[in-house]
Amino acid sequence: MVIILKKNADKASVSRLEEMLKNKGVSANHIEGATQNIIGLVGDTSAIDVENLLAQDCVENVRRVQEPYKKANRKFHPDDTVIPVRDTIIGNGSLQVIAGPCSVENEDQIMTTAIACKKAGATMLRGGAFKPRTSPYSFQGLGKEGIELLIKARKETGLPIVTEIMNGADLDLFADVDVIQVGARNMQNFELLKALGKCGKPVLLKRGLANTLEELLMSAEYIMAGGNMNVIFCERGIRTFETMTRNTLDISAVPLLKQKSHLPVCVDPSHATGIISLIEPMSLSAVVAGADALEIEVHCDPKSALSDGGQQLTPEKFTEVMTKIKDICAYLGRPLGK
Ligand code: PEP
Ligand code: MN
C-alpha cells in the first residue's frame, strides 16, 4: 500500500499517521520526491482501512498494491483447493453438474426430477427449500420440509444435495445438507457469511446481481476468515443494460477467478440467461472457460413450476444438453463427476 502525502502536510499530522500505522503492525518507509512525499507500507495491510487513511489531514491519496483478500488469494495458496462432497470432488479437474428444480415443491416433483437428473448424468441435486423471491406474495419454499424431501431424494438417487440458506438462524436445519448455497441476494449478508465460516460445510457462494469480482472474493474471505476453507464461487450473471437476457453471463469471471483465487468456480446458466435455448451454449462455454461445476435448473414439469418456470429444462431437454456436456468433457479430457 502506498500513501501519498499532501504537499504541505504538517509534521504533527504525519507523526500521528506513523504512530497509527505502527499500531497496525506495518512498517512505513518514507520516500521524499522532488514534488511529492510518499509512504510505502510493508507488511500485512489487509486490516488497514483505506477510508480511515484518507480521513487523515496529511493524506492526499492511497493506493493499494496488494489485494485485500489473503486466504482466498492464489498468491498465498498456489495449489487448487479441492472440496470433497460425499464421494464426489469439486475442483480436481473433473466437472460436476448440479441439476434440479428451482424450488422443492412436493415429494413427487423432487423425486421424479431427481431420478431424471441422475439418469441424464447429473452428479449433484439442487432444489430451493428457502426461496429468496422478489415478491413476498410468491411461493416462499417449503422450508424444513423441503430439506427433508431433498434428503429423501438423495437416499433414492445417491446424489449429494445443494440448497440455499437465507438466515444464519436456520443453520441447524442444514446439518445433513452437503453443500450450502448462498444466493446472489445474500452475497454481502456478512452475518450469514460469518455463521457459515464457523460451520465447516462446503458453501456455494453466488455472485451478487451488481457485485464486482473483488467483492465476491472478499465475501469468500469472510467465510474463510472464520475457518471454513470450503468455498465454491458461482457466476450467475450480473445486471447490465441488456434486457434480452435475465442477466448478463460474465464468462470472463471464470478464468479470472481461477487466476486470482485457488477456489473452484461454478457457473449457473439458468439464472444468468433465463432463456432455455441459451442453457446449452452457455454451459459449453463455461466448461471450455474452465468451470469446475455447472448449476442447471431442471423440472419434471416446468409448466406447473411454482418458481422460474420459464427457464427450467424438461428432463428430455436436460438429457440433450448433458449429451453435449459429456462430448465436450471427453474432448477436453475432463471426467464428469468423481
Ligand atoms: C437459485 O439458485 O435458486 C437462485 C435463487 O439463484 P440466484 O441467487 O443466483 O438468483
Ligand atoms: Mn430459480
XYZ file of C-alpha atoms and ligand atoms in Angstrom:
349
model
C 0.000 0.000 0.000
C 1.266 3.464 -0.882
C 0.189 6.648 0.921
C 0.650 9.901 -0.993
C 1.101 12.823 1.395
C -0.304 16.316 0.859
C 2.220 18.914 -0.331
C 2.151 20.978 2.833
C 1.450 18.169 5.275
C 2.345 19.287 8.790
C 4.817 17.226 10.797
C 2.466 16.567 13.727
C -0.174 15.046 11.449
C 2.445 12.836 9.706
C 3.720 11.670 13.124
C 0.175 10.756 14.191
C -0.229 8.799 10.965
C 3.060 6.952 11.562
C 2.012 6.065 15.105
C -1.299 4.735 13.789
C 0.472 2.573 11.189
C 2.888 1.231 13.800
C -0.054 0.177 15.942
C -1.455 -1.730 12.947
C 1.790 -3.720 12.724
C 3.055 -2.434 9.361
C 6.307 -0.621 8.759
C 6.315 2.741 6.992
C 9.064 3.724 4.540
C 9.265 7.390 3.610
C 10.263 8.369 0.097
C 10.878 12.075 -0.478
C 10.364 13.103 -4.087
C 11.009 16.423 -5.808
C 7.300 17.246 -5.898
C 5.635 14.663 -3.681
C 6.348 12.699 -0.498
C 5.026 9.206 -0.191
C 4.987 6.441 2.436
C 5.309 2.819 1.316
C 3.781 0.291 3.718
C 5.385 -3.099 4.209
C 3.570 -5.959 5.972
C 0.027 -7.283 6.149
C -2.157 -4.366 5.077
C -5.396 -6.379 4.823
C -6.725 -4.912 8.097
C -5.911 -1.333 7.118
C -8.946 0.777 6.286
C -8.251 2.960 3.240
C -11.129 5.321 4.121
C -9.622 5.856 7.555
C -6.260 6.796 5.999
C -7.974 9.200 3.592
C -9.585 10.923 6.582
C -6.159 11.928 7.978
C -5.205 15.600 7.454
C -1.847 14.852 5.829
C -3.064 12.226 3.319
C -3.712 13.178 -0.311
C -4.400 9.697 -1.697
C -3.931 5.974 -1.014
C -3.184 3.183 -3.495
C -3.449 -0.500 -2.729
C -0.789 -2.575 -4.442
C -1.828 -5.873 -2.848
C -5.272 -7.466 -2.942
C -7.254 -7.090 0.308
C -8.054 -10.838 0.343
C -5.435 -13.212 1.714
C -6.997 -16.625 2.358
C -8.809 -16.688 -0.994
C -5.722 -15.391 -2.838
C -3.841 -17.748 -5.144
C -0.622 -15.832 -4.402
C -0.586 -17.280 -0.891
C -2.097 -20.668 -1.821
C -0.869 -21.647 -5.293
C -2.481 -25.109 -5.351
C -6.120 -25.525 -6.384
C -8.485 -26.153 -3.499
C -10.307 -29.447 -3.900
C -13.528 -29.937 -1.987
C -14.818 -33.427 -1.276
C -18.600 -33.719 -1.212
C -19.588 -37.271 -0.218
C -17.952 -39.447 -2.895
C -17.521 -36.643 -5.442
C -14.868 -33.926 -5.556
C -15.190 -30.322 -6.721
C -12.070 -28.640 -8.088
C -9.887 -31.612 -9.057
C -10.205 -31.111 -12.821
C -13.466 -33.023 -13.085
C -16.794 -31.372 -13.936
C -19.719 -31.553 -11.522
C -23.213 -30.922 -12.834
C -25.623 -29.747 -10.163
C -29.153 -30.109 -11.530
C -32.653 -29.920 -10.149
C -35.645 -27.678 -9.725
C -35.636 -24.047 -8.744
C -37.825 -24.936 -5.741
C -38.662 -28.171 -3.964
C -42.461 -28.232 -4.354
C -43.642 -31.658 -3.201
C -42.358 -35.226 -2.863
C -43.468 -36.412 -6.283
C -41.926 -33.391 -8.053
C -38.492 -33.638 -6.370
C -38.300 -37.444 -6.647
C -39.295 -37.531 -10.326
C -36.927 -34.671 -11.177
C -34.018 -36.095 -9.147
C -34.314 -39.542 -10.768
C -34.443 -37.946 -14.249
C -31.418 -35.727 -13.495
C -29.417 -38.710 -12.255
C -30.376 -40.738 -15.353
C -29.207 -37.901 -17.622
C -25.815 -37.788 -15.867
C -26.140 -35.052 -13.218
C -23.707 -35.535 -10.344
C -25.448 -33.436 -7.670
C -29.021 -32.399 -6.919
C -30.188 -28.829 -6.344
C -33.531 -27.577 -5.060
C -34.569 -24.485 -3.121
C -36.278 -25.061 0.233
C -35.936 -21.438 1.383
C -36.614 -19.209 -1.614
C -35.473 -15.590 -1.991
C -38.379 -14.212 -4.048
C -38.669 -10.661 -5.312
C -42.332 -10.568 -4.246
C -43.492 -11.530 -0.735
C -46.646 -12.963 -2.381
C -44.695 -15.504 -4.484
C -44.050 -19.092 -3.311
C -41.529 -18.847 -0.472
C -40.435 -22.510 -0.401
C -41.292 -25.458 1.863
C -38.531 -24.625 4.373
C -37.631 -27.531 6.714
C -39.932 -29.929 4.830
C -38.130 -29.058 1.585
C -34.788 -30.073 3.112
C -36.297 -33.347 4.345
C -37.564 -34.083 0.832
C -34.103 -33.378 -0.620
C -32.598 -35.837 1.864
C -35.169 -38.417 0.698
C -34.207 -37.733 -2.924
C -30.533 -38.186 -2.034
C -31.340 -41.563 -0.459
C -33.095 -42.606 -3.645
C -30.502 -41.350 -6.149
C -27.230 -41.087 -4.211
C -26.816 -37.513 -5.480
C -25.321 -35.068 -2.925
C -27.705 -32.166 -2.226
C -27.226 -28.419 -2.659
C -29.727 -25.968 -1.175
C -29.879 -22.305 -0.245
C -29.740 -20.780 3.220
C -31.226 -17.319 3.795
C -30.865 -16.933 7.550
C -27.989 -17.984 9.817
C -30.559 -18.905 12.486
C -31.664 -21.820 10.231
C -28.172 -23.369 10.134
C -29.187 -26.367 12.319
C -31.713 -27.385 9.662
C -28.797 -27.720 7.192
C -26.854 -30.263 9.303
C -27.487 -33.052 6.758
C -27.156 -30.870 3.630
C -23.987 -31.492 1.561
C -23.405 -28.036 0.030
C -24.994 -24.861 1.418
C -25.798 -22.259 -1.220
C -25.615 -18.528 -0.554
C -27.852 -16.834 -3.111
C -26.939 -13.766 -5.141
C -29.107 -11.575 -2.922
C -27.193 -12.618 0.180
C -23.635 -12.424 -1.153
C -22.951 -9.489 1.137
C -25.015 -10.636 4.115
C -21.903 -10.559 6.260
C -23.517 -12.014 9.399
C -24.669 -15.017 7.345
C -21.164 -15.383 5.841
C -19.637 -15.284 9.345
C -22.045 -18.002 10.536
C -21.046 -20.165 7.537
C -17.395 -19.504 8.355
C -17.888 -21.416 11.573
C -19.857 -24.351 10.129
C -17.192 -26.101 8.022
C -19.581 -27.288 5.288
C -18.907 -26.560 1.593
C -20.507 -23.241 0.582
C -21.617 -22.403 -2.966
C -21.271 -18.616 -2.956
C -23.201 -16.930 -5.752
C -22.098 -13.600 -7.187
C -24.432 -10.717 -6.336
C -26.548 -9.115 -9.060
C -24.399 -5.987 -9.055
C -21.174 -7.069 -7.400
C -17.623 -6.909 -8.663
C -15.343 -9.911 -8.627
C -13.278 -8.277 -5.899
C -16.413 -8.008 -3.751
C -17.138 -11.691 -4.440
C -13.576 -12.585 -3.425
C -13.999 -10.534 -0.231
C -17.221 -12.400 0.600
C -15.332 -15.689 0.245
C -12.681 -14.180 2.525
C -15.386 -13.605 5.180
C -16.259 -17.310 5.197
C -12.593 -18.353 5.150
C -11.617 -15.893 7.874
C -13.992 -17.837 10.148
C -12.049 -21.054 9.433
C -14.132 -22.604 6.631
C -11.927 -23.029 3.541
C -14.557 -24.942 1.529
C -15.908 -22.178 -0.673
C -17.012 -22.539 -4.303
C -17.697 -19.400 -6.355
C -20.757 -19.277 -8.593
C -21.053 -16.863 -11.506
C -24.799 -16.444 -12.198
C -24.901 -13.327 -14.346
C -24.907 -9.675 -13.417
C -27.247 -6.753 -14.082
C -26.312 -4.761 -17.161
C -28.234 -2.522 -19.606
C -29.131 -5.618 -21.652
C -32.791 -6.621 -21.425
C -32.942 -9.637 -23.756
C -31.461 -11.921 -21.119
C -32.445 -12.072 -17.427
C -28.838 -11.116 -16.529
C -25.563 -10.962 -18.456
C -23.363 -14.028 -18.011
C -19.791 -12.940 -17.322
C -17.809 -15.873 -18.719
C -14.564 -13.961 -18.197
C -15.232 -14.293 -14.458
C -14.354 -17.998 -14.690
C -10.693 -17.779 -15.795
C -10.238 -14.532 -13.858
C -11.464 -16.003 -10.560
C -9.270 -19.032 -11.152
C -6.262 -16.776 -11.730
C -6.940 -14.654 -8.653
C -8.022 -17.488 -6.371
C -7.408 -21.188 -5.737
C -11.116 -21.849 -5.050
C -13.314 -23.786 -7.511
C -15.737 -21.949 -9.794
C -19.269 -22.929 -10.790
C -21.467 -21.329 -13.490
C -25.279 -21.115 -13.373
C -26.521 -20.534 -16.941
C -30.184 -20.767 -15.835
C -30.363 -17.645 -13.661
C -27.740 -15.926 -15.847
C -29.828 -16.034 -19.023
C -33.359 -17.065 -18.053
C -33.681 -18.499 -21.589
C -33.933 -22.237 -22.244
C -32.246 -22.104 -25.673
C -29.173 -20.436 -24.131
C -28.559 -23.031 -21.398
C -26.672 -25.407 -23.696
C -24.324 -22.889 -25.400
C -23.615 -21.115 -22.097
C -22.959 -24.420 -20.310
C -20.494 -25.457 -23.000
C -18.786 -22.037 -22.904
C -18.439 -22.294 -19.137
C -16.834 -25.742 -19.347
C -14.391 -24.548 -22.019
C -13.586 -21.475 -19.884
C -12.577 -23.846 -17.075
C -15.614 -24.018 -14.770
C -15.402 -26.794 -12.174
C -19.172 -27.117 -11.944
C -22.441 -26.122 -13.604
C -25.719 -25.474 -11.829
C -28.712 -26.014 -14.108
C -32.417 -25.780 -13.297
C -34.437 -28.845 -14.354
C -38.097 -29.520 -13.542
C -40.175 -32.634 -14.319
C -42.979 -30.320 -15.490
C -41.754 -26.727 -15.954
C -45.233 -25.523 -16.974
C -46.525 -26.203 -13.471
C -43.411 -24.908 -11.625
C -44.033 -22.636 -8.623
C -40.931 -20.542 -9.473
C -38.776 -19.830 -12.545
C -40.947 -21.987 -14.825
C -39.744 -20.223 -17.959
C -36.082 -21.126 -17.543
C -36.230 -24.700 -16.231
C -35.336 -27.512 -18.615
C -37.531 -30.567 -19.047
C -35.714 -33.847 -18.325
C -35.720 -34.510 -22.103
C -34.031 -31.181 -22.899
C -31.598 -31.645 -19.998
C -30.660 -35.078 -21.366
C -29.835 -33.429 -24.714
C -27.738 -30.739 -23.013
C -25.931 -33.408 -20.978
C -25.031 -35.283 -24.167
C -23.207 -32.162 -25.402
C -21.614 -31.586 -21.998
C -20.337 -35.181 -21.997
C -18.927 -34.669 -25.516
C -17.062 -31.507 -24.517
C -15.732 -33.174 -21.336
C -14.452 -36.102 -23.417
C -12.818 -33.670 -25.868
C -11.141 -31.754 -23.008
C -10.167 -34.952 -21.179
C -12.175 -33.899 -18.123
C -14.016 -36.570 -16.158
C -17.689 -35.938 -15.439
C -18.255 -36.360 -11.710
C -15.868 -38.062 -9.243
C -31.226 -20.153 -7.002
O -30.193 -20.710 -7.418
O -32.200 -20.762 -6.565
C -31.293 -18.670 -7.005
C -32.265 -18.018 -6.386
O -30.314 -18.099 -7.707
P -29.659 -16.634 -7.542
O -29.384 -16.442 -6.083
O -28.423 -16.730 -8.371
O -30.658 -15.660 -8.090
Mn -34.555 -20.273 -9.800
